Coordinates of C-alpha atoms in Angstrom, one line a residue:
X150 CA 71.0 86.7 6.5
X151 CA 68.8 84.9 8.7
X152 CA 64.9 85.4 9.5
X153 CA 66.1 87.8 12.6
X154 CA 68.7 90.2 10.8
X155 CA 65.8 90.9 8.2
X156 CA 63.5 91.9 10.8
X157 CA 66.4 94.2 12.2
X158 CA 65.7 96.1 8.3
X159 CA 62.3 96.9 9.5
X160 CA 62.2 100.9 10.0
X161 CA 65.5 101.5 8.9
X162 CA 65.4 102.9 5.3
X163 CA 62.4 105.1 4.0
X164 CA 61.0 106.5 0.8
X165 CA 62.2 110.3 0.7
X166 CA 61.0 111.2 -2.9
X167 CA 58.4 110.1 -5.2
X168 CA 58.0 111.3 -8.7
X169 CA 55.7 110.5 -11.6
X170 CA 55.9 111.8 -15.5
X171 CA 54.3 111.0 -19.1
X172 CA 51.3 109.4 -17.5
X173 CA 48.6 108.3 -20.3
X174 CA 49.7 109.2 -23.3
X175 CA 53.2 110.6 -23.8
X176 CA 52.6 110.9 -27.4
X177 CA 56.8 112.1 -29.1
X178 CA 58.8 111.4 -26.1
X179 CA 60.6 107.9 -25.6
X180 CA 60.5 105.8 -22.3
X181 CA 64.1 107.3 -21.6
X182 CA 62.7 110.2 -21.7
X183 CA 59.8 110.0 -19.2
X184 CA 61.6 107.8 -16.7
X185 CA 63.8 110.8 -16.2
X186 CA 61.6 113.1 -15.8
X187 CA 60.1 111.0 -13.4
X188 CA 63.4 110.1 -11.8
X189 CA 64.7 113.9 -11.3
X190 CA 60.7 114.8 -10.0
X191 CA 61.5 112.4 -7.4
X192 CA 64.9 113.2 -6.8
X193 CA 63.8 116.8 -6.2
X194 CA 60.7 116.1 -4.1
X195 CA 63.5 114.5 -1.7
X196 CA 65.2 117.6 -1.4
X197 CA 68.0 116.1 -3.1
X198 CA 70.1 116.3 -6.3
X199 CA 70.7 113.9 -9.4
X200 CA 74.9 113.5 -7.9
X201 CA 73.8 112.2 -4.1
X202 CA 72.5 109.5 -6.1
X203 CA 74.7 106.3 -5.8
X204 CA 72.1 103.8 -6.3
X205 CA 69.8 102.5 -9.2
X206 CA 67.2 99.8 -9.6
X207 CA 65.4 100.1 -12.7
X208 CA 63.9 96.7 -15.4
X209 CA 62.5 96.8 -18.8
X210 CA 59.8 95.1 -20.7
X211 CA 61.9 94.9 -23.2
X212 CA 65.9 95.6 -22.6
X213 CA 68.0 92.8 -20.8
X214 CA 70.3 95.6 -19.8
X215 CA 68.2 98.7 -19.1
X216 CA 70.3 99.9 -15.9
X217 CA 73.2 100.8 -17.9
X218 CA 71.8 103.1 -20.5
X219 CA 69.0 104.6 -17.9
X220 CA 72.3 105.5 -15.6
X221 CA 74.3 106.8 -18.4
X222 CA 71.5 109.3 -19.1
X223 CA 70.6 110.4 -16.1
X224 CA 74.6 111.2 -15.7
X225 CA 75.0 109.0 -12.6
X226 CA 77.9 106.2 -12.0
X227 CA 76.3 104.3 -8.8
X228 CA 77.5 102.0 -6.1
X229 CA 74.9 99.5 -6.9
X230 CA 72.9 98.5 -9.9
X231 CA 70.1 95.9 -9.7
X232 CA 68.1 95.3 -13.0
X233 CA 66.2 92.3 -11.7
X234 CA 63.1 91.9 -13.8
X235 CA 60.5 89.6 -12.3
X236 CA 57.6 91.5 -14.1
X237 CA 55.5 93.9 -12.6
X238 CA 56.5 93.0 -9.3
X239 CA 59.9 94.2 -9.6
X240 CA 60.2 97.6 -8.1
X241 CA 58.2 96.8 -4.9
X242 CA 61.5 93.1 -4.9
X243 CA 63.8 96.1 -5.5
X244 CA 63.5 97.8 -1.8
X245 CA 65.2 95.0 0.1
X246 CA 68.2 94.7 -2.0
X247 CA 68.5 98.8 -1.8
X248 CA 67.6 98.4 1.8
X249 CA 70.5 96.1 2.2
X250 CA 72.6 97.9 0.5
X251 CA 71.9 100.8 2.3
X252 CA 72.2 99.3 5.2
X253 CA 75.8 97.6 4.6
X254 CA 77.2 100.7 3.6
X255 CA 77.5 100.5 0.0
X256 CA 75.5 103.4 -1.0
X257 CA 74.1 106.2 0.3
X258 CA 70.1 107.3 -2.0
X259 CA 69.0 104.8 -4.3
X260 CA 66.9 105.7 -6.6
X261 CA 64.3 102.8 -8.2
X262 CA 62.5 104.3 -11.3
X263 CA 60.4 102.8 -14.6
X264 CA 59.0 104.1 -18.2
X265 CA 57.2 102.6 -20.6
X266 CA 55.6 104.2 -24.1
X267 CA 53.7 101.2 -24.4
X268 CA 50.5 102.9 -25.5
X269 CA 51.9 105.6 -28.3
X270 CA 55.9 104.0 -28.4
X271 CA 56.8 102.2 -31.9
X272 CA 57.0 98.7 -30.1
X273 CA 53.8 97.8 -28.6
X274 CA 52.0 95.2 -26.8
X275 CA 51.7 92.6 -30.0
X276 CA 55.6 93.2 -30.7
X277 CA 56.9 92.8 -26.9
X278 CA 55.1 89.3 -26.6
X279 CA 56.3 88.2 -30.2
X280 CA 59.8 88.6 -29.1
X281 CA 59.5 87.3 -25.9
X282 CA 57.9 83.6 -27.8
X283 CA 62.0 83.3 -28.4
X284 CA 63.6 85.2 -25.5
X285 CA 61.3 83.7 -23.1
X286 CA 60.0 80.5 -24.4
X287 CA 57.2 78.7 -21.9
X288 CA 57.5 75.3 -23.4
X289 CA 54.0 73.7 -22.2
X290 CA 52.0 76.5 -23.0
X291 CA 53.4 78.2 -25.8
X292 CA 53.3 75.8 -28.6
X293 CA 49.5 76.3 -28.2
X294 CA 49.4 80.2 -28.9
X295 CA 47.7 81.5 -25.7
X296 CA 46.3 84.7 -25.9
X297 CA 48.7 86.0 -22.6
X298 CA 48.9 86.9 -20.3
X299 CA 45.3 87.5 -20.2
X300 CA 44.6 83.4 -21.0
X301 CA 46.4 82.7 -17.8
X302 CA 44.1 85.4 -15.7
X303 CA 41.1 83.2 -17.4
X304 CA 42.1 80.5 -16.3
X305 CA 42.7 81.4 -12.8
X306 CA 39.2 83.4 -12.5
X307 CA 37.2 80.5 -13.8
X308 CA 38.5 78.1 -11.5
X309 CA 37.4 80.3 -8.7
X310 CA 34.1 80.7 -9.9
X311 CA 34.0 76.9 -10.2
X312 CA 35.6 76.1 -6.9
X313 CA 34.4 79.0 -4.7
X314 CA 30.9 80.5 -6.3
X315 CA 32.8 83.7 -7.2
X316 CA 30.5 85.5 -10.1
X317 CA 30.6 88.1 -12.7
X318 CA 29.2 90.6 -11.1
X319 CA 31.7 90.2 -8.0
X320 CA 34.5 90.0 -10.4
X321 CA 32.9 93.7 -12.2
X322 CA 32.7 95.0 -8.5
X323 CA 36.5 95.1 -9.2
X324 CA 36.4 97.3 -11.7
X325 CA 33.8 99.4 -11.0
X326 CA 35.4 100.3 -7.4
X327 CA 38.4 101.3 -8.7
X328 CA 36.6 103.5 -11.2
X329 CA 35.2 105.2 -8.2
X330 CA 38.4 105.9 -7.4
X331 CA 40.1 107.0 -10.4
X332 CA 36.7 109.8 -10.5
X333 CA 38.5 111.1 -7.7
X334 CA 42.1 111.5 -8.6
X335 CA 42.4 113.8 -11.6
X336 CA 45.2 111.9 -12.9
X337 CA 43.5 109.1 -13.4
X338 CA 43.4 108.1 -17.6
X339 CA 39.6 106.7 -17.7
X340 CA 37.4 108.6 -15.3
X341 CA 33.6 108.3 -16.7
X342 CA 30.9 106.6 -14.9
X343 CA 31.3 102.7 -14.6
X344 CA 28.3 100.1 -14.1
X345 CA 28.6 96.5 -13.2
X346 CA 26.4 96.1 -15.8
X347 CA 28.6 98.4 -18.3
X348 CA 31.2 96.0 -17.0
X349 CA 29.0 92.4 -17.8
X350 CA 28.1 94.0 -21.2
X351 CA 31.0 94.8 -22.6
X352 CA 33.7 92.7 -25.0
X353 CA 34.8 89.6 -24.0
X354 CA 38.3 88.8 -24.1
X355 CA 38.6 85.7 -22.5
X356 CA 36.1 84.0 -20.8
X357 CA 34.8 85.0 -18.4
X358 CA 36.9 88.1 -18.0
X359 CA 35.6 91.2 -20.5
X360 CA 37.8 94.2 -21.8
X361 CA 36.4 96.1 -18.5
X362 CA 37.9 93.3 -16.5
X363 CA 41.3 94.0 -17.8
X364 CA 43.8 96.9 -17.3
X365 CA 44.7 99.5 -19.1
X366 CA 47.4 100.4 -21.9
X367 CA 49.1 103.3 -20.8
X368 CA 51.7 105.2 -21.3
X369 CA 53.8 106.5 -17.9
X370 CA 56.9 106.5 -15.9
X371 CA 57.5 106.9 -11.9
X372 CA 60.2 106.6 -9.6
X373 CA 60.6 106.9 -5.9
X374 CA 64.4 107.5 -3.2
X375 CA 65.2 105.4 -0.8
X376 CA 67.6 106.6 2.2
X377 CA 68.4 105.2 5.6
X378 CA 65.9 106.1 7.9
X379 CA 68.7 108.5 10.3
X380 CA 69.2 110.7 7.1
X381 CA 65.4 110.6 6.0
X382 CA 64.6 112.8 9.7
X383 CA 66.6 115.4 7.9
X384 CA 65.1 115.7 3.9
X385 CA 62.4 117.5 3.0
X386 CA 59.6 115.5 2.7
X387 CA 57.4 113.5 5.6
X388 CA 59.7 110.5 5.4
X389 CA 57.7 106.7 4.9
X390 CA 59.4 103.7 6.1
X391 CA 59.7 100.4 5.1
X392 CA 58.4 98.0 7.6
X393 CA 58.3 95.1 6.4
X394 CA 59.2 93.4 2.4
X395 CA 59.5 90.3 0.7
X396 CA 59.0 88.4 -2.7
X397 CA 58.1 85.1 -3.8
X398 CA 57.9 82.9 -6.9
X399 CA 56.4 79.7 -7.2
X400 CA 56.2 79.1 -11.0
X401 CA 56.9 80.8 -14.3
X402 CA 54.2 79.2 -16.3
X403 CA 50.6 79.5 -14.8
X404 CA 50.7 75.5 -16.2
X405 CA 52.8 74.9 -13.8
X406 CA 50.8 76.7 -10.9
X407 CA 49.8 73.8 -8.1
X408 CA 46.7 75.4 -7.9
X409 CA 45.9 78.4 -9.9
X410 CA 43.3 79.9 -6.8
X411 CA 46.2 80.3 -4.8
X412 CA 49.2 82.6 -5.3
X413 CA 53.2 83.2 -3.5
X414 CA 51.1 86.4 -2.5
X415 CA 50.3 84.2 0.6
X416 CA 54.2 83.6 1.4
X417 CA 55.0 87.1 0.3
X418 CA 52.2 88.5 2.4
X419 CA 53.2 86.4 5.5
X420 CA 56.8 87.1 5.8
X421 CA 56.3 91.0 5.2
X422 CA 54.0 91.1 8.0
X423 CA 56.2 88.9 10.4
X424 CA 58.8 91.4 9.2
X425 CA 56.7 94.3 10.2
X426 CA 55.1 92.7 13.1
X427 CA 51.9 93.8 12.0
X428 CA 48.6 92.1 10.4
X429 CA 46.2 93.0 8.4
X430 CA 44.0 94.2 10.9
X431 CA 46.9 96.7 11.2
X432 CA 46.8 98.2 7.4
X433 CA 44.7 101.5 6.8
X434 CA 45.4 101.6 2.9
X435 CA 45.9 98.8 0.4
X436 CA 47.4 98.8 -3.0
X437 CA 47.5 95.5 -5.0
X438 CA 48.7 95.2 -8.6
X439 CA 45.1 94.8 -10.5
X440 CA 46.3 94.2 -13.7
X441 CA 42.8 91.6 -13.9
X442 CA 39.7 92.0 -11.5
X443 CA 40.5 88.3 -10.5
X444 CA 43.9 89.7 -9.1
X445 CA 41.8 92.1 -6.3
X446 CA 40.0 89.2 -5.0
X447 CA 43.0 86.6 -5.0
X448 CA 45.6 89.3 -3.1
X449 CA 42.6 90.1 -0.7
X450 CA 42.2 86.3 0.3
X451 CA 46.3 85.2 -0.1
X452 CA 47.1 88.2 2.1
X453 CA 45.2 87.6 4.7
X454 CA 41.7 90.6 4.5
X455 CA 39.9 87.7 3.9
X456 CA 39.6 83.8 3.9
X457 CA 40.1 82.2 0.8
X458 CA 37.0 81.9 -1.3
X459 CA 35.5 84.9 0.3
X460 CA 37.1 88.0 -2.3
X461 CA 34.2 87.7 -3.9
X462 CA 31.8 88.6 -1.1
X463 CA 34.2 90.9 -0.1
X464 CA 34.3 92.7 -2.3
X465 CA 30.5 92.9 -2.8
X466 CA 28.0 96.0 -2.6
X467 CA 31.1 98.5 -2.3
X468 CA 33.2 97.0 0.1
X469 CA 36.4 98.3 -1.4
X470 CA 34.7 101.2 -3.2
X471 CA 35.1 104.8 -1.6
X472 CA 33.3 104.7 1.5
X473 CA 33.4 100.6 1.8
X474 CA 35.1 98.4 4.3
X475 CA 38.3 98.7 3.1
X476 CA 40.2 101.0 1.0
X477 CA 41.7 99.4 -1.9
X478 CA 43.6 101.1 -4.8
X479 CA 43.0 104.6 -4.0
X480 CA 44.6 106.0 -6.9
X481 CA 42.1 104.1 -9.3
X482 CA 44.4 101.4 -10.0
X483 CA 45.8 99.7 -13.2
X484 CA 42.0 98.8 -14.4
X485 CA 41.6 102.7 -14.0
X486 CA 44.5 104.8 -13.2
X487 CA 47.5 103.7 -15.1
X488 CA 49.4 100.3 -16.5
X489 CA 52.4 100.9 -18.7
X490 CA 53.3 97.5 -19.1
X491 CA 54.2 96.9 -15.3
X492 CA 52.1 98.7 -12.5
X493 CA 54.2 98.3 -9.5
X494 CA 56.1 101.6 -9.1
X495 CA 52.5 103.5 -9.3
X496 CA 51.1 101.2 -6.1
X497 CA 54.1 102.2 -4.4
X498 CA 53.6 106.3 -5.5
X499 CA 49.8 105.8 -4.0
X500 CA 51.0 104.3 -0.6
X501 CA 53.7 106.9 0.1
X502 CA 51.1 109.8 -1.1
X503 CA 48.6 108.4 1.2
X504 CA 50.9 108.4 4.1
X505 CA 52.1 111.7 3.5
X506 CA 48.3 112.8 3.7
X507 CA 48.7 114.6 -0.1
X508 CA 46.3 112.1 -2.0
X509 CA 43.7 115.2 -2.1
X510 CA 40.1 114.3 -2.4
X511 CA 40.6 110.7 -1.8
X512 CA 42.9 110.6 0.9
X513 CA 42.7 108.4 3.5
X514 CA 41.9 110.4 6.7
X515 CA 44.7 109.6 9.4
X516 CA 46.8 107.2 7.3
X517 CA 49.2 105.3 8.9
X518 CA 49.9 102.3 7.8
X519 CA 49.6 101.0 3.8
X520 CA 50.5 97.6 2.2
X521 CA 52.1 97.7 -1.3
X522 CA 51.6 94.5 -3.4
X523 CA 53.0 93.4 -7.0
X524 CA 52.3 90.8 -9.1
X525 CA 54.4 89.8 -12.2
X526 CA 54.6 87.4 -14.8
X527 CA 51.3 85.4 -14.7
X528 CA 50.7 85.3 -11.0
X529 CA 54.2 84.0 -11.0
X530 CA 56.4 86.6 -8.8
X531 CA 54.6 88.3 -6.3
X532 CA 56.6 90.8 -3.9
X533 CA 54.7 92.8 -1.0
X534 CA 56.1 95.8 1.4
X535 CA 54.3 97.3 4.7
X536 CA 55.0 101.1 4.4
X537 CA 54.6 103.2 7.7
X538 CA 54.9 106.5 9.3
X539 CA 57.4 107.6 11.8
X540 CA 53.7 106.9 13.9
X541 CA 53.8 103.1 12.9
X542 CA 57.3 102.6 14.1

């Protein structure tokens, strides 16, 4: 498909259906368990039922074949199955093969959806990244036992203190601001009062980032529907469109990163605004996949709100806090909100809430226009989506 047939895909699916279940702890129930829940809370929100879905995009931390048993218990034979797992970034990479598919023909509602019990499940953190030393060997890096993924995040947040001046404090601006948030959506796991210097003070991890520099473990599952946009008109729910999408991946090993200050957020970012025909000037909500404070200020700069070197200042004296220059991770975000495992369905939930005008006391007042981006692996696959109203077409 050439650059101008994916620009023809801009406006013609939308998000019909959002859903989210288990979020925090889900202490007895499995991740099966949630994602469904999840799955038939959006499938309802779209005024739809479990059998109009034909379409399934769905990845595990830990299964290599997690479409087949999520389908078989949510009693659905689709048309297409896409398991592509790219780390958190997958379910934002999901909407262009379900737009495409949509678009072709092949199906008809695809449903993308995730779960994770990593905070009260049997198989945590420790035993995910033990198994995947043999599944998913990194052979420069893991012969020397890094502490990952946060060793990678490090790495990458000291070098732009080094190169660019970037400090602590900027870095804990992160972090507080989305705390601000998260006191403002009452689903939000961690909602008490946050300092910069609460943030400074607190356990290091890995130099220079502290535990409050670092997301959450969480338990949770959402999902959202996808529908061509002539059907959408028709559902229940304000439809929100996907104007522009794409992914990138530069590297698998953050060794192997040409230069660790910038990430494939840049080519992600660029192509899903040519695709949109939009800029950033253009975006009234942003979501980016803070699973580190680094990853705020390197999105910010590689999608184009600010030049590179600058997050920091950016950042600065509330500038993405309520109230600031820009609103970024509304919902409170993986350092606040949620992160089971991979946050990228939950950026997605936000956007679509915020363009419905349901995100309650911190909606965005006359949102039209949001930008969804995922990171996954160690700011290996990044994937970004402009979502609009039937305003922003």
């Amino acid at each position: 498909m050439s650059p101008r047939d994916v620009r023809e895909l801009r406006g013609s699916v939308a998000i019909v259906g959002i859903g989210q279940a288990g979020l925090g702890e889900a202490h007895g129930r499995t991740e099966l368990e949630i994602l469904a829940e999840a799955a038939h809370n959006a499938v309802r929100d779209a005024g739809l039922h479990m059998r109009d879905i034909d379409g399934i995009c769905t990845a595990s931390v830990n299964a290599v074949m997690w479409g087949l048993p999520v389908a078989e218990y949510l009693g659905i034979q689709p048309k297409l199955i896409d398991s592509t797992m790219v780390g958190g970034s997958s379910f934002v990479s999901h909407m262009m093969p379900a737009a495409m598919a949509l678009n072709a023909g092949i199906c008809d509602a695809v449903l993308v959806c995730y779960g994770s019990t990593q905070r009260t499940g049997t198989i945590g953190r420790a035993e995910s990244g033990q198994a995947r030393r043999i599944l998913d060997p990194m052979p420069y890096e893991s012969v020397y036992q890094p502490a990952m993924p946060i060793s990678a995040y490090a790495l990458a947040a000291a070098r732009h203190m080094h190169q660019y001046g970037t400090t602590r404090e900027q870095l804990a601006e992160v972090a507080v601001s989305a705390r601000k948030w998260a006191q403002l959506n009452p689903e939000a796991f961690m909602r008490d009062p946050l300092s910069i210097e609460d943030v400074l003070k607190s356990r290091m991890v890995a130099d220079p980032l502290s535990v409050r520099d670092c997301c959450l473990v969480t338990d949770g599952a959402a999902a959202y529907v996808m529908v061509r946009a002539d059907r959408a008109k028709h559902l229940a729910k304000k439809p929100v469109y996907m104007l522009g999408n794409a992914s990138a991946t530069w590297h698998r090993q953050i060794s192997s990163m040409p230069d660790v200050t910038v990430t494939a957020a840049k080519e992600s970012g660029e192509r899903a605004f040519a695709m949109a025909g939009m800029t950033p000037s253009d975006i009234d909500v942003v979501e980016l996949y803070d699973a580190f404070t680094i990853n705020t200020i390197l999105f910010l700069e590689d999608l184009g709100f600010c030049k590179k070197g600058e997050g920091g200042a950016f950042v600065a004296n509330g500038g993405i806090a309520p109230g600031g220059r820009l609103a970024v991770n509304t919902n409170g975000g993986g350092l606040s909100c949620v992160h089971p495992g991979m946050y990228g369905m939950f950026i997605t939930v936000e956007a679509v809430r915020q363009l419905r005008g349901e995100g309650g006391d911190r909606q965005i007042e006359g949102a039209q226009t949001a930008i969804v981006h995922a990171n996954g692996g160690t700011l290996s696959a990044q994937a970004t989506a402009i979502l609009g109203t039937e305003a922003a077409l």
